[in-house]
Amino acid sequence: MSALHYRLLDLTIDVERQRVTRDGVTVDVQGLSFRLLACLLRHGVDVVDFDTLIAEVWAPAVVNEETVTQRVKLLRQLLGDDGRSPSYIRSVRGRGYQLCEMPQVVESVRPTTSVTSLRWMVPAIAVLVIAIVGFAWWLASPRPSRPSASQELVQRANYYAGIGQRDNNERAIALYQQALAASPEDRDARIGLSRAYSARVCLYNFPYQWAQQAQKLADEAVSIESARASAWSALGYARDCLGDIDAATKAYEKAFTLDPGDDASRASVAYLYQERGRLDEALRTNLDMHGDASRVRFREVQIAREMALLGFDEEAGKRLARSFQLYPDNVFSNIAWPRHLFLHGRLVEAQQALDEALTRNTPHVELYVLQGELAMLRNDRIAALAAFTHAQQLRPQMGLPGSLVGLYGANTPDESWFATRIASVRNEAAHHTLYPGEWLELAMLLQAQGHRDAALDAVQTSVQNGYSDSAYLQVSPLLKPLSSDPRFAAAIESINRRVAEQRQRVLAAAWCPPELRQTSP
């Protein structure tokens, strides 16, 4: 039997209660980080290889060595350890990790029986009798039926889909497909497969055809069971990944209207409110969780982003820095912190944070676009083009990276190239409501072609549709050719007025977080 209490230098570890203390003060080590620490403790000072760590900490999930490395890095941060001069956990190159010191097993103290303890024996016996009677009733009660083979496949698929990694999303898809092959009418499998297909596009850079497949499955689910919240949520996710912001918003709203406890849909629609410039509504919606808010992925990053857009920069910065430190496998944390530094002109720090984010195996177009923008601010056009090309290779179906490669490539694009790119954006706008930021791509194309007034019209359309990041308009080198025009300044001023009004509504609201009032003049 494994020990339940350890002493490691100045740390006391209670395995049973999953608690780490230093001098009586709790150290915030939880979840996978605690399981990793407990695994190392069980092995003493032996080197624990990657395969053993994966099997004992992550199983049955399948992860790679990079995931282990990032989790060790996080555990070190939580313990206050320095990887270059470690006190607790040492890296063994090419093999794994080991503790720097032999942990001491601490025997738990058994309380002695006393007259006081005897006073509790009668109530304890009574409780035991009640428990025995309850157990007998449980035995006599009808047993729930064992899940069908299809249901077991769906349950396992849901587990893998919830981990939030590309490989595990693919495992989930295979299991959902098996469940549908065995039971074509399985509604849970249809909805799960729809969400996993959408994740392929939104999170893992697959072609848009998978979001189209996701929407087809979700449409089928809604038509079969129109009062089912999860079907509407899956439809919202598919439409979101296809860029249809208004249709996605309506589907998500329908989902949490049917099921007020659907916090995932509530957080998703909050993000879309943010994109449409409804910042106070977005923040309120993200704060209005009905269940365990910690289970809603990406919510903390969204809240920090909304605070930043509303001008609560100090609080937003704290939250984004903490998220970047604690969640190295969260793609949006890895984007948000370097971007925040970039928007505040802290370019050296932004580059350092971006360099670290790019090592974390969470590739995303926005990371490489930001890398290109930082390179342009250094007048390094070659590095900028390389970054934009990487973004295009990552998601070739997306418009902006292809436009940037053309605009900043070695050869000036011809008129047919411009005509094709501009028509593509306008065609999308004719079929559904664009994300406001997509109008900025059109502005970049038009100004590069020499159509300055039309480019400024596109910027104004973006702002009218809710674009709210005035800092980006002022900092990004991609829009610099327009920055001296009075109409461009007027667009920024329009954003600032709208945001100021929403900021005051937040400060006046009963639900306003107290830390925002404390940091406001």
Short mmCIF file of C-alpha atoms in Angstrom, two decimals:
data_model
loop_
_atom_site.label_atom_id
_atom_site.label_comp_id
_atom_site.label_asym_id
_atom_site.label_seq_id
_atom_site.Cartn_x
_atom_site.Cartn_y
_atom_site.Cartn_z
CA MET A 1 0.00 0.00 0.00
CA SER A 2 1.30 3.46 -0.94
CA ALA A 3 2.10 5.92 1.82
CA LEU A 4 -0.47 8.63 2.48
CA HIS A 5 1.77 11.31 3.99
CA TYR A 6 5.18 12.51 2.82
CA ARG A 7 7.75 15.13 3.73
CA LEU A 8 9.83 16.55 0.86
CA LEU A 9 12.26 19.17 2.10
CA ASP A 10 9.96 21.96 3.38
CA LEU A 11 6.80 20.46 1.84
CA THR A 12 4.24 18.28 3.58
CA ILE A 13 2.10 16.24 1.19
CA ASP A 14 -1.16 14.60 2.24
CA VAL A 15 -1.94 12.19 -0.60
CA GLU A 16 -5.29 11.14 0.77
CA ARG A 17 -6.61 14.72 0.98
CA GLN A 18 -4.57 15.87 -2.06
CA ARG A 19 -3.06 18.72 -0.08
CA VAL A 20 0.39 20.29 -0.17
CA THR A 21 1.54 22.68 2.55
CA ARG A 22 4.71 24.62 3.29
CA ASP A 23 5.11 25.87 6.86
CA GLY A 24 1.38 25.36 7.40
CA VAL A 25 0.41 27.39 4.31
CA THR A 26 -1.42 25.58 1.50
CA VAL A 27 0.39 25.40 -1.84
CA ASP A 28 -2.08 25.41 -4.74
CA VAL A 29 -1.27 22.02 -6.31
CA GLN A 30 -4.38 20.29 -7.63
CA GLY A 31 -5.66 17.93 -10.31
CA LEU A 32 -3.09 16.56 -12.75
CA SER A 33 -0.32 18.52 -11.08
CA PHE A 34 -0.98 16.78 -7.76
CA ARG A 35 -1.23 13.37 -9.45
CA LEU A 36 2.13 13.99 -11.09
CA LEU A 37 3.70 14.93 -7.76
CA ALA A 38 2.19 11.87 -6.06
CA CYS A 39 3.58 9.64 -8.82
CA LEU A 40 7.11 11.00 -8.33
CA LEU A 41 6.79 10.56 -4.57
CA ARG A 42 5.88 6.89 -4.98
CA HIS A 43 9.09 6.33 -6.95
CA GLY A 44 11.38 8.03 -4.42
CA VAL A 45 14.51 9.27 -6.15
CA ASP A 46 14.26 6.79 -9.03
CA VAL A 47 14.07 8.22 -12.53
CA VAL A 48 10.47 7.97 -13.72
CA ASP A 49 10.39 7.63 -17.50
CA PHE A 50 7.83 9.25 -19.77
CA ASP A 51 5.92 6.02 -20.42
CA THR A 52 5.49 5.40 -16.68
CA LEU A 53 4.38 8.97 -16.04
CA ILE A 54 1.83 8.82 -18.84
CA ALA A 55 0.50 5.46 -17.61
CA GLU A 56 0.26 6.45 -13.94
CA VAL A 57 -0.87 10.08 -14.27
CA TRP A 58 -2.82 10.45 -17.53
CA ALA A 59 -4.18 6.96 -18.34
CA PRO A 60 -6.52 6.07 -19.94
CA ALA A 61 -5.94 9.27 -21.92
CA VAL A 62 -3.05 9.07 -24.37
CA VAL A 63 -0.74 12.09 -24.36
CA ASN A 64 2.72 12.85 -25.69
CA GLU A 65 6.00 13.76 -24.00
CA GLU A 66 5.41 17.48 -24.63
CA THR A 67 2.26 17.32 -22.49
CA VAL A 68 4.28 15.73 -19.66
CA THR A 69 7.02 18.35 -20.01
CA GLN A 70 4.55 21.23 -19.83
CA ARG A 71 2.83 19.73 -16.78
CA VAL A 72 6.19 19.32 -15.00
CA LYS A 73 6.96 22.94 -15.82
CA LEU A 74 3.64 24.00 -14.31
CA LEU A 75 4.20 21.88 -11.19
CA ARG A 76 7.61 23.50 -10.73
CA GLN A 77 6.03 26.94 -10.98
CA LEU A 78 3.43 26.02 -8.37
CA LEU A 79 6.13 24.74 -6.00
CA GLY A 80 8.40 27.72 -6.62
CA ASP A 81 11.05 25.46 -8.15
CA ASP A 82 13.64 26.56 -10.73
CA GLY A 83 14.19 24.14 -13.60
CA ARG A 84 17.73 25.47 -14.12
CA SER A 85 18.68 24.92 -10.47
CA PRO A 86 15.97 22.59 -9.13
CA SER A 87 15.31 21.82 -5.50
CA TYR A 88 12.38 19.43 -5.94
CA ILE A 89 12.20 17.96 -9.46
CA ARG A 90 15.18 17.21 -11.71
CA SER A 91 15.00 16.60 -15.49
CA VAL A 92 16.89 13.59 -16.80
CA ARG A 93 17.49 14.34 -20.46
CA GLY A 94 15.89 11.88 -22.83
CA ARG A 95 14.51 9.72 -20.03
CA GLY A 96 12.10 11.49 -17.68
CA TYR A 97 12.11 13.11 -14.23
CA GLN A 98 13.12 12.35 -10.64
CA LEU A 99 12.89 13.97 -7.23
CA CYS A 100 16.02 15.79 -6.10
CA GLU A 101 15.71 14.47 -2.53
CA MET A 102 14.39 11.24 -1.07
CA PRO A 103 10.92 11.94 0.34
CA GLN A 104 10.28 10.88 3.93
CA VAL A 105 7.22 8.79 4.70
CA VAL A 106 5.33 10.31 7.63
CA GLU A 107 3.32 7.88 9.72
CA SER A 108 -0.19 9.10 10.48
CA VAL A 109 -0.97 9.30 14.17
CA ARG A 110 -3.78 7.07 15.42
CA PRO A 111 -5.96 8.77 18.02
CA THR A 112 -6.14 6.90 21.35
CA THR A 113 -9.50 5.77 22.66
CA SER A 114 -10.73 7.92 25.55
CA VAL A 115 -13.88 8.55 27.55
CA THR A 116 -14.64 11.43 25.18
CA SER A 117 -14.39 9.18 22.15
CA LEU A 118 -16.64 6.59 23.85
CA ARG A 119 -19.39 9.18 24.01
CA TRP A 120 -19.59 9.03 20.24
CA MET A 121 -19.86 5.24 20.02
CA VAL A 122 -23.64 5.06 20.51
CA PRO A 123 -24.44 7.60 17.78
CA ALA A 124 -21.87 5.92 15.55
CA ILE A 125 -23.53 2.54 16.07
CA ALA A 126 -26.89 4.11 15.25
CA VAL A 127 -25.48 5.52 12.05
CA LEU A 128 -24.05 2.11 11.20
CA VAL A 129 -27.45 0.47 11.71
CA ILE A 130 -29.08 3.05 9.45
CA ALA A 131 -26.39 2.43 6.83
CA ILE A 132 -26.96 -1.34 6.98
CA VAL A 133 -30.71 -0.88 6.57
CA GLY A 134 -30.14 1.50 3.68
CA PHE A 135 -27.75 -0.94 2.03
CA ALA A 136 -30.32 -3.74 2.39
CA TRP A 137 -32.93 -1.51 0.73
CA TRP A 138 -30.47 -0.73 -2.06
CA LEU A 139 -29.89 -4.43 -2.64
CA ALA A 140 -33.62 -5.02 -2.86
CA SER A 141 -34.18 -2.14 -5.26
CA PRO A 142 -34.23 -2.72 -9.03
CA ARG A 143 -30.74 -2.41 -10.50
CA PRO A 144 -30.20 0.06 -13.35
CA SER A 145 -29.68 -1.71 -16.63
CA ARG A 146 -26.17 -2.01 -17.97
CA PRO A 147 -25.38 0.54 -20.73
CA SER A 148 -25.66 -0.82 -24.24
CA ALA A 149 -22.54 -1.28 -26.35
CA SER A 150 -23.44 1.91 -28.24
CA GLN A 151 -23.91 3.87 -25.01
CA GLU A 152 -20.54 2.69 -23.70
CA LEU A 153 -18.89 3.87 -26.91
CA VAL A 154 -20.54 7.30 -26.58
CA GLN A 155 -19.55 7.60 -22.91
CA ARG A 156 -15.95 6.83 -23.78
CA ALA A 157 -16.04 9.20 -26.73
CA ASN A 158 -17.39 11.98 -24.51
CA TYR A 159 -14.45 11.41 -22.16
CA TYR A 160 -11.87 11.79 -24.93
CA ALA A 161 -13.65 14.76 -26.50
CA GLY A 162 -13.60 16.57 -23.14
CA ILE A 163 -9.82 16.38 -22.73
CA GLY A 164 -9.24 19.09 -25.31
CA GLN A 165 -6.35 17.72 -27.37
CA ARG A 166 -6.21 16.98 -31.09
CA ASP A 167 -5.28 13.30 -30.76
CA ASN A 168 -8.00 12.66 -28.20
CA ASN A 169 -10.57 14.47 -30.35
CA GLU A 170 -9.70 12.03 -33.15
CA ARG A 171 -10.18 9.10 -30.76
CA ALA A 172 -13.57 10.52 -29.82
CA ILE A 173 -14.57 10.78 -33.50
CA ALA A 174 -13.66 7.15 -34.13
CA LEU A 175 -15.76 6.04 -31.15
CA TYR A 176 -18.76 8.20 -32.13
CA GLN A 177 -18.59 6.75 -35.64
CA GLN A 178 -18.53 3.22 -34.23
CA ALA A 179 -21.55 4.01 -32.06
CA LEU A 180 -23.50 5.35 -35.06
CA ALA A 181 -22.53 2.32 -37.13
CA ALA A 182 -23.92 0.08 -34.40
CA SER A 183 -26.98 2.26 -33.74
CA PRO A 184 -27.70 4.77 -36.55
CA GLU A 185 -30.47 6.46 -34.53
CA ASP A 186 -28.26 7.19 -31.51
CA ARG A 187 -28.89 10.89 -30.93
CA ASP A 188 -26.09 11.31 -28.37
CA ALA A 189 -23.57 9.90 -30.84
CA ARG A 190 -24.85 12.22 -33.61
CA ILE A 191 -24.56 15.30 -31.40
CA GLY A 192 -21.14 14.25 -30.07
CA LEU A 193 -19.81 13.62 -33.56
CA SER A 194 -21.08 17.01 -34.70
CA ARG A 195 -19.20 18.77 -31.90
CA ALA A 196 -16.03 16.77 -32.54
CA TYR A 197 -16.14 17.66 -36.25
CA SER A 198 -16.56 21.33 -35.34
CA ALA A 199 -13.59 21.08 -32.98
CA ARG A 200 -11.53 19.80 -35.90
CA VAL A 201 -12.06 23.14 -37.63
CA CYS A 202 -12.22 25.63 -34.74
CA LEU A 203 -9.43 24.15 -32.61
CA TYR A 204 -7.30 21.90 -34.80
CA ASN A 205 -7.15 23.64 -38.20
CA PHE A 206 -8.97 21.07 -40.35
CA PRO A 207 -10.70 22.21 -43.58
CA TYR A 208 -14.12 23.88 -43.34
CA GLN A 209 -15.83 20.84 -44.88
CA TRP A 210 -15.80 19.24 -41.42
CA ALA A 211 -17.78 22.14 -39.98
CA GLN A 212 -20.24 21.65 -42.84
CA GLN A 213 -20.53 17.99 -41.86
CA ALA A 214 -20.97 19.10 -38.25
CA GLN A 215 -23.81 21.44 -39.21
CA LYS A 216 -25.55 18.67 -41.18
CA LEU A 217 -25.45 16.34 -38.16
CA ALA A 218 -26.64 19.09 -35.83
CA ASP A 219 -29.48 20.07 -38.18
CA GLU A 220 -30.60 16.43 -38.16
CA ALA A 221 -30.46 16.35 -34.36
CA VAL A 222 -32.53 19.54 -34.06
CA SER A 223 -35.13 18.31 -36.56
CA ILE A 224 -35.54 15.05 -34.62
CA GLU A 225 -35.62 16.60 -31.15
CA SER A 226 -36.15 20.37 -31.32
CA ALA A 227 -36.45 20.76 -27.53
CA ARG A 228 -33.01 19.28 -26.86
CA ALA A 229 -30.49 21.90 -25.70
CA SER A 230 -27.39 19.91 -26.66
CA ALA A 231 -28.60 19.66 -30.27
CA TRP A 232 -28.93 23.46 -30.51
CA SER A 233 -25.54 23.90 -28.83
CA ALA A 234 -23.92 21.61 -31.42
CA LEU A 235 -25.63 23.61 -34.18
CA GLY A 236 -24.31 26.85 -32.68
CA TYR A 237 -20.78 25.45 -32.58
CA ALA A 238 -20.92 24.33 -36.22
CA ARG A 239 -22.24 27.70 -37.42
CA ASP A 240 -19.65 29.47 -35.28
CA CYS A 241 -16.85 27.49 -36.93
CA LEU A 242 -18.29 28.34 -40.36
CA GLY A 243 -18.14 32.05 -39.49
CA ASP A 244 -21.90 32.64 -39.39
CA ILE A 245 -21.89 34.74 -36.23
CA ASP A 246 -25.58 35.71 -36.03
CA ALA A 247 -26.89 32.20 -36.74
CA ALA A 248 -24.46 30.78 -34.18
CA THR A 249 -25.62 33.31 -31.59
CA LYS A 250 -29.28 32.37 -32.06
CA ALA A 251 -28.54 28.64 -31.76
CA TYR A 252 -26.50 29.07 -28.57
CA GLU A 253 -29.19 31.30 -27.05
CA LYS A 254 -31.80 28.66 -27.85
CA ALA A 255 -29.63 26.03 -26.13
CA PHE A 256 -29.35 27.74 -22.75
CA THR A 257 -32.95 28.93 -22.91
CA LEU A 258 -33.97 25.27 -23.10
CA ASP A 259 -31.40 24.31 -20.47
CA PRO A 260 -30.42 27.18 -18.13
CA GLY A 261 -27.65 24.97 -16.76
CA ASP A 262 -25.87 24.81 -20.14
CA ASP A 263 -22.94 27.01 -19.14
CA ALA A 264 -20.82 25.97 -22.12
CA SER A 265 -23.36 27.49 -24.53
CA ARG A 266 -23.67 30.54 -22.29
CA ALA A 267 -19.89 31.10 -22.46
CA SER A 268 -19.89 30.53 -26.23
CA VAL A 269 -22.57 33.13 -26.82
CA ALA A 270 -20.70 35.52 -24.51
CA TYR A 271 -17.74 35.27 -26.87
CA LEU A 272 -19.98 36.14 -29.83
CA TYR A 273 -21.44 39.10 -27.92
CA GLN A 274 -17.86 40.25 -27.41
CA GLU A 275 -17.12 39.94 -31.12
CA ARG A 276 -20.21 42.02 -31.98
CA GLY A 277 -19.15 44.78 -29.58
CA ARG A 278 -21.65 43.97 -26.84
CA LEU A 279 -18.91 43.94 -24.23
CA ASP A 280 -20.97 44.60 -21.11
CA GLU A 281 -23.41 41.83 -22.07
CA ALA A 282 -20.51 39.50 -22.80
CA LEU A 283 -18.92 40.09 -19.39
CA ARG A 284 -22.21 39.72 -17.54
CA THR A 285 -23.02 36.49 -19.40
CA ASN A 286 -19.62 35.00 -18.62
CA LEU A 287 -20.01 35.89 -14.95
CA ASP A 288 -23.52 34.41 -14.82
CA MET A 289 -22.60 30.72 -14.69
CA HIS A 290 -25.24 28.40 -13.22
CA GLY A 291 -22.97 25.47 -12.42
CA ASP A 292 -19.25 24.89 -11.80
CA ALA A 293 -17.67 27.73 -13.77
CA SER A 294 -14.23 26.10 -13.59
CA ARG A 295 -15.46 23.40 -15.97
CA VAL A 296 -16.14 25.90 -18.77
CA ARG A 297 -13.10 25.88 -21.04
CA PHE A 298 -11.65 29.22 -22.18
CA ARG A 299 -14.05 31.24 -19.98
CA GLU A 300 -11.29 32.85 -17.90
CA VAL A 301 -9.47 34.03 -21.01
CA GLN A 302 -12.72 35.48 -22.37
CA ILE A 303 -13.42 37.38 -19.15
CA ALA A 304 -9.93 38.86 -19.19
CA ARG A 305 -10.28 39.84 -22.84
CA GLU A 306 -13.62 41.54 -22.17
CA MET A 307 -12.08 43.43 -19.26
CA ALA A 308 -9.23 44.56 -21.49
CA LEU A 309 -11.58 45.78 -24.22
CA LEU A 310 -13.58 47.66 -21.59
CA GLY A 311 -10.43 49.41 -20.41
CA PHE A 312 -9.79 47.48 -17.20
CA ASP A 313 -6.23 46.83 -18.31
CA GLU A 314 -4.60 46.14 -14.94
CA GLU A 315 -7.04 43.42 -13.91
CA ALA A 316 -7.09 41.95 -17.43
CA GLY A 317 -3.30 41.77 -17.51
CA LYS A 318 -3.16 39.93 -14.18
CA ARG A 319 -5.68 37.37 -15.34
CA LEU A 320 -4.06 36.79 -18.73
CA ALA A 321 -0.57 36.42 -17.23
CA ARG A 322 -1.89 33.91 -14.69
CA SER A 323 -3.75 31.92 -17.34
CA PHE A 324 -0.63 31.85 -19.54
CA GLN A 325 1.38 30.48 -16.62
CA LEU A 326 -1.12 27.91 -15.36
CA TYR A 327 -2.54 26.53 -18.61
CA PRO A 328 0.25 25.89 -21.10
CA ASP A 329 -2.00 23.53 -23.07
CA ASN A 330 -4.75 26.15 -23.56
CA VAL A 331 -4.44 27.52 -27.09
CA PHE A 332 -6.34 30.73 -26.31
CA SER A 333 -4.27 31.49 -23.21
CA ASN A 334 -1.20 31.11 -25.38
CA ILE A 335 -2.59 33.65 -27.86
CA ALA A 336 -4.13 36.13 -25.43
CA TRP A 337 -1.12 37.03 -23.26
CA PRO A 338 1.41 37.78 -26.06
CA ARG A 339 -1.32 39.69 -27.88
CA HIS A 340 -2.10 41.73 -24.75
CA LEU A 341 1.56 42.70 -24.42
CA PHE A 342 1.69 43.58 -28.14
CA LEU A 343 -1.38 45.82 -27.88
CA HIS A 344 0.21 47.70 -24.97
CA GLY A 345 3.44 48.34 -26.84
CA ARG A 346 5.49 45.94 -24.71
CA LEU A 347 7.02 44.46 -27.83
CA VAL A 348 10.09 42.75 -26.35
CA GLU A 349 7.96 41.02 -23.72
CA ALA A 350 5.38 40.15 -26.36
CA GLN A 351 8.04 38.47 -28.49
CA GLN A 352 9.37 36.53 -25.50
CA ALA A 353 5.87 35.33 -24.54
CA LEU A 354 5.11 34.44 -28.15
CA ASP A 355 8.34 32.46 -28.48
CA GLU A 356 7.34 30.47 -25.41
CA ALA A 357 3.79 29.97 -26.68
CA LEU A 358 5.10 28.58 -29.96
CA THR A 359 6.96 25.82 -28.06
CA ARG A 360 3.78 24.61 -26.35
CA ASN A 361 2.37 22.61 -29.25
CA THR A 362 -0.87 24.60 -29.57
CA PRO A 363 -0.59 25.86 -33.18
CA HIS A 364 -3.05 28.56 -34.23
CA VAL A 365 -3.25 31.03 -37.07
CA GLU A 366 -3.36 34.02 -34.69
CA LEU A 367 0.00 33.05 -33.17
CA TYR A 368 1.72 33.19 -36.54
CA VAL A 369 -0.07 36.35 -37.68
CA LEU A 370 1.12 38.03 -34.48
CA GLN A 371 4.63 36.70 -35.13
CA GLY A 372 4.49 38.32 -38.56
CA GLU A 373 3.26 41.64 -37.19
CA LEU A 374 6.06 41.75 -34.63
CA ALA A 375 8.57 41.01 -37.40
CA MET A 376 7.15 43.86 -39.49
CA LEU A 377 7.56 46.27 -36.59
CA ARG A 378 11.26 45.25 -36.60
CA ASN A 379 11.32 45.89 -40.39
CA ASP A 380 12.08 42.21 -40.96
CA ARG A 381 9.93 41.51 -44.02
CA ILE A 382 11.52 38.10 -44.61
CA ALA A 383 10.60 36.85 -41.12
CA ALA A 384 7.13 38.39 -41.47
CA LEU A 385 6.48 36.56 -44.74
CA ALA A 386 7.71 33.28 -43.22
CA ALA A 387 5.27 33.69 -40.33
CA PHE A 388 2.35 34.55 -42.62
CA THR A 389 3.22 31.57 -44.82
CA HIS A 390 3.18 29.31 -41.77
CA ALA A 391 -0.28 30.64 -40.88
CA GLN A 392 -1.49 29.98 -44.42
CA GLN A 393 -0.12 26.41 -44.37
CA LEU A 394 -1.81 25.81 -41.03
CA ARG A 395 -5.24 26.83 -42.31
CA PRO A 396 -5.17 27.30 -46.10
CA GLN A 397 -8.94 27.68 -46.29
CA MET A 398 -8.85 30.86 -44.15
CA GLY A 399 -8.82 34.17 -45.99
CA LEU A 400 -6.51 36.45 -43.97
CA PRO A 401 -3.28 34.37 -44.04
CA GLY A 402 -3.51 33.96 -47.83
CA SER A 403 -4.08 37.68 -48.27
CA LEU A 404 -1.08 38.52 -46.08
CA VAL A 405 1.18 36.14 -47.99
CA GLY A 406 0.15 37.83 -51.23
CA LEU A 407 0.46 41.37 -49.89
CA TYR A 408 3.90 40.88 -48.30
CA GLY A 409 5.42 38.36 -50.70
CA ALA A 410 8.40 39.00 -52.91
CA ASN A 411 6.25 39.78 -55.96
CA THR A 412 3.47 42.36 -56.18
CA PRO A 413 0.12 40.62 -56.81
CA ASP A 414 -1.63 41.32 -60.12
CA GLU A 415 -5.12 42.75 -60.55
CA SER A 416 -6.76 39.33 -60.93
CA TRP A 417 -5.38 38.25 -57.55
CA PHE A 418 -6.81 41.34 -55.87
CA ALA A 419 -10.14 40.88 -57.64
CA THR A 420 -10.38 37.26 -56.46
CA ARG A 421 -9.51 38.04 -52.84
CA ILE A 422 -11.85 41.03 -52.61
CA ALA A 423 -14.71 39.13 -54.24
CA SER A 424 -14.21 36.28 -51.77
CA VAL A 425 -14.72 38.54 -48.74
CA ARG A 426 -17.70 40.31 -50.29
CA ASN A 427 -19.26 37.01 -51.30
CA GLU A 428 -19.02 35.75 -47.71
CA ALA A 429 -20.61 38.99 -46.47
CA ALA A 430 -23.48 38.51 -48.91
CA HIS A 431 -24.30 35.05 -47.53
CA HIS A 432 -24.01 35.65 -43.78
CA THR A 433 -22.94 38.19 -41.19
CA LEU A 434 -19.16 38.34 -41.02
CA TYR A 435 -17.16 38.57 -37.85
CA PRO A 436 -16.45 42.32 -37.63
CA GLY A 437 -12.69 41.76 -37.83
CA GLU A 438 -13.04 40.13 -41.25
CA TRP A 439 -13.84 43.53 -42.75
CA LEU A 440 -10.29 44.59 -41.83
CA GLU A 441 -8.92 42.03 -44.29
CA LEU A 442 -10.96 43.76 -46.99
CA ALA A 443 -9.56 47.12 -45.84
CA MET A 444 -5.99 45.81 -46.16
CA LEU A 445 -6.63 44.54 -49.68
CA LEU A 446 -8.31 47.74 -50.86
CA GLN A 447 -5.67 50.08 -49.44
CA ALA A 448 -2.90 47.96 -51.02
CA GLN A 449 -4.70 48.30 -54.34
CA GLY A 450 -4.83 52.07 -53.90
CA HIS A 451 -8.54 52.38 -53.11
CA ARG A 452 -8.12 54.38 -49.93
CA ASP A 453 -11.70 55.58 -49.52
CA ALA A 454 -13.10 52.10 -50.06
CA ALA A 455 -10.58 50.74 -47.53
CA LEU A 456 -11.73 53.30 -44.95
CA ASP A 457 -15.35 52.35 -45.71
CA ALA A 458 -14.43 48.76 -44.82
CA VAL A 459 -12.88 49.89 -41.52
CA GLN A 460 -16.03 51.89 -40.75
CA THR A 461 -18.21 48.84 -41.56
CA SER A 462 -16.11 46.76 -39.20
CA VAL A 463 -16.65 49.28 -36.38
CA GLN A 464 -20.36 49.62 -37.13
CA ASN A 465 -20.70 45.84 -36.86
CA GLY A 466 -19.14 45.87 -33.39
CA TYR A 467 -15.36 45.77 -33.80
CA SER A 468 -14.06 47.10 -30.47
CA ASP A 469 -10.28 46.75 -30.39
CA SER A 470 -9.13 50.34 -30.91
CA ALA A 471 -5.67 49.44 -29.59
CA TYR A 472 -5.15 47.00 -32.45
CA LEU A 473 -6.13 49.58 -35.04
CA GLN A 474 -3.47 51.89 -33.63
CA VAL A 475 -0.69 49.33 -33.11
CA SER A 476 -0.89 46.87 -36.01
CA PRO A 477 1.49 47.56 -38.90
CA LEU A 478 -1.03 45.90 -41.24
CA LEU A 479 -3.26 48.99 -41.13
CA LYS A 480 -0.51 51.62 -40.84
CA PRO A 481 -1.04 53.05 -44.36
CA LEU A 482 -4.51 54.21 -43.25
CA SER A 483 -3.55 55.49 -39.81
CA SER A 484 -2.94 59.12 -40.81
CA ASP A 485 -6.38 59.60 -42.36
CA PRO A 486 -8.96 61.57 -40.30
CA ARG A 487 -11.61 58.97 -41.09
CA PHE A 488 -9.42 56.30 -39.51
CA ALA A 489 -9.04 58.43 -36.37
CA ALA A 490 -12.82 58.97 -36.36
CA ALA A 491 -13.38 55.19 -36.44
CA ILE A 492 -11.13 54.78 -33.39
CA GLU A 493 -12.94 57.59 -31.58
CA SER A 494 -16.28 55.92 -32.37
CA ILE A 495 -15.06 52.71 -30.72
CA ASN A 496 -13.78 54.60 -27.68
CA ARG A 497 -17.11 56.39 -27.14
CA ARG A 498 -19.08 53.15 -27.37
CA VAL A 499 -16.71 51.32 -25.04
CA ALA A 500 -16.77 54.18 -22.49
CA GLU A 501 -20.56 53.95 -22.31
CA GLN A 502 -20.43 50.19 -21.77
CA ARG A 503 -17.69 50.55 -19.16
CA GLN A 504 -19.89 52.91 -17.14
CA ARG A 505 -22.78 50.45 -17.36
CA VAL A 506 -20.53 47.71 -15.99
CA LEU A 507 -19.34 49.89 -13.10
CA ALA A 508 -22.93 50.82 -12.24
CA ALA A 509 -24.21 47.24 -12.37
CA ALA A 510 -24.87 45.21 -9.22
CA TRP A 511 -22.97 42.28 -10.75
CA CYS A 512 -19.77 44.30 -11.39
CA PRO A 513 -16.75 42.46 -9.92
CA PRO A 514 -15.42 44.50 -6.97
CA GLU A 515 -11.86 44.39 -8.31
CA LEU A 516 -12.98 46.47 -11.31
CA ARG A 517 -14.38 49.22 -9.10
CA GLN A 518 -11.18 49.24 -7.06
CA THR A 519 -9.03 49.86 -10.14
CA SER A 520 -11.28 52.53 -11.66
CA PRO A 521 -10.72 56.26 -11.08
#
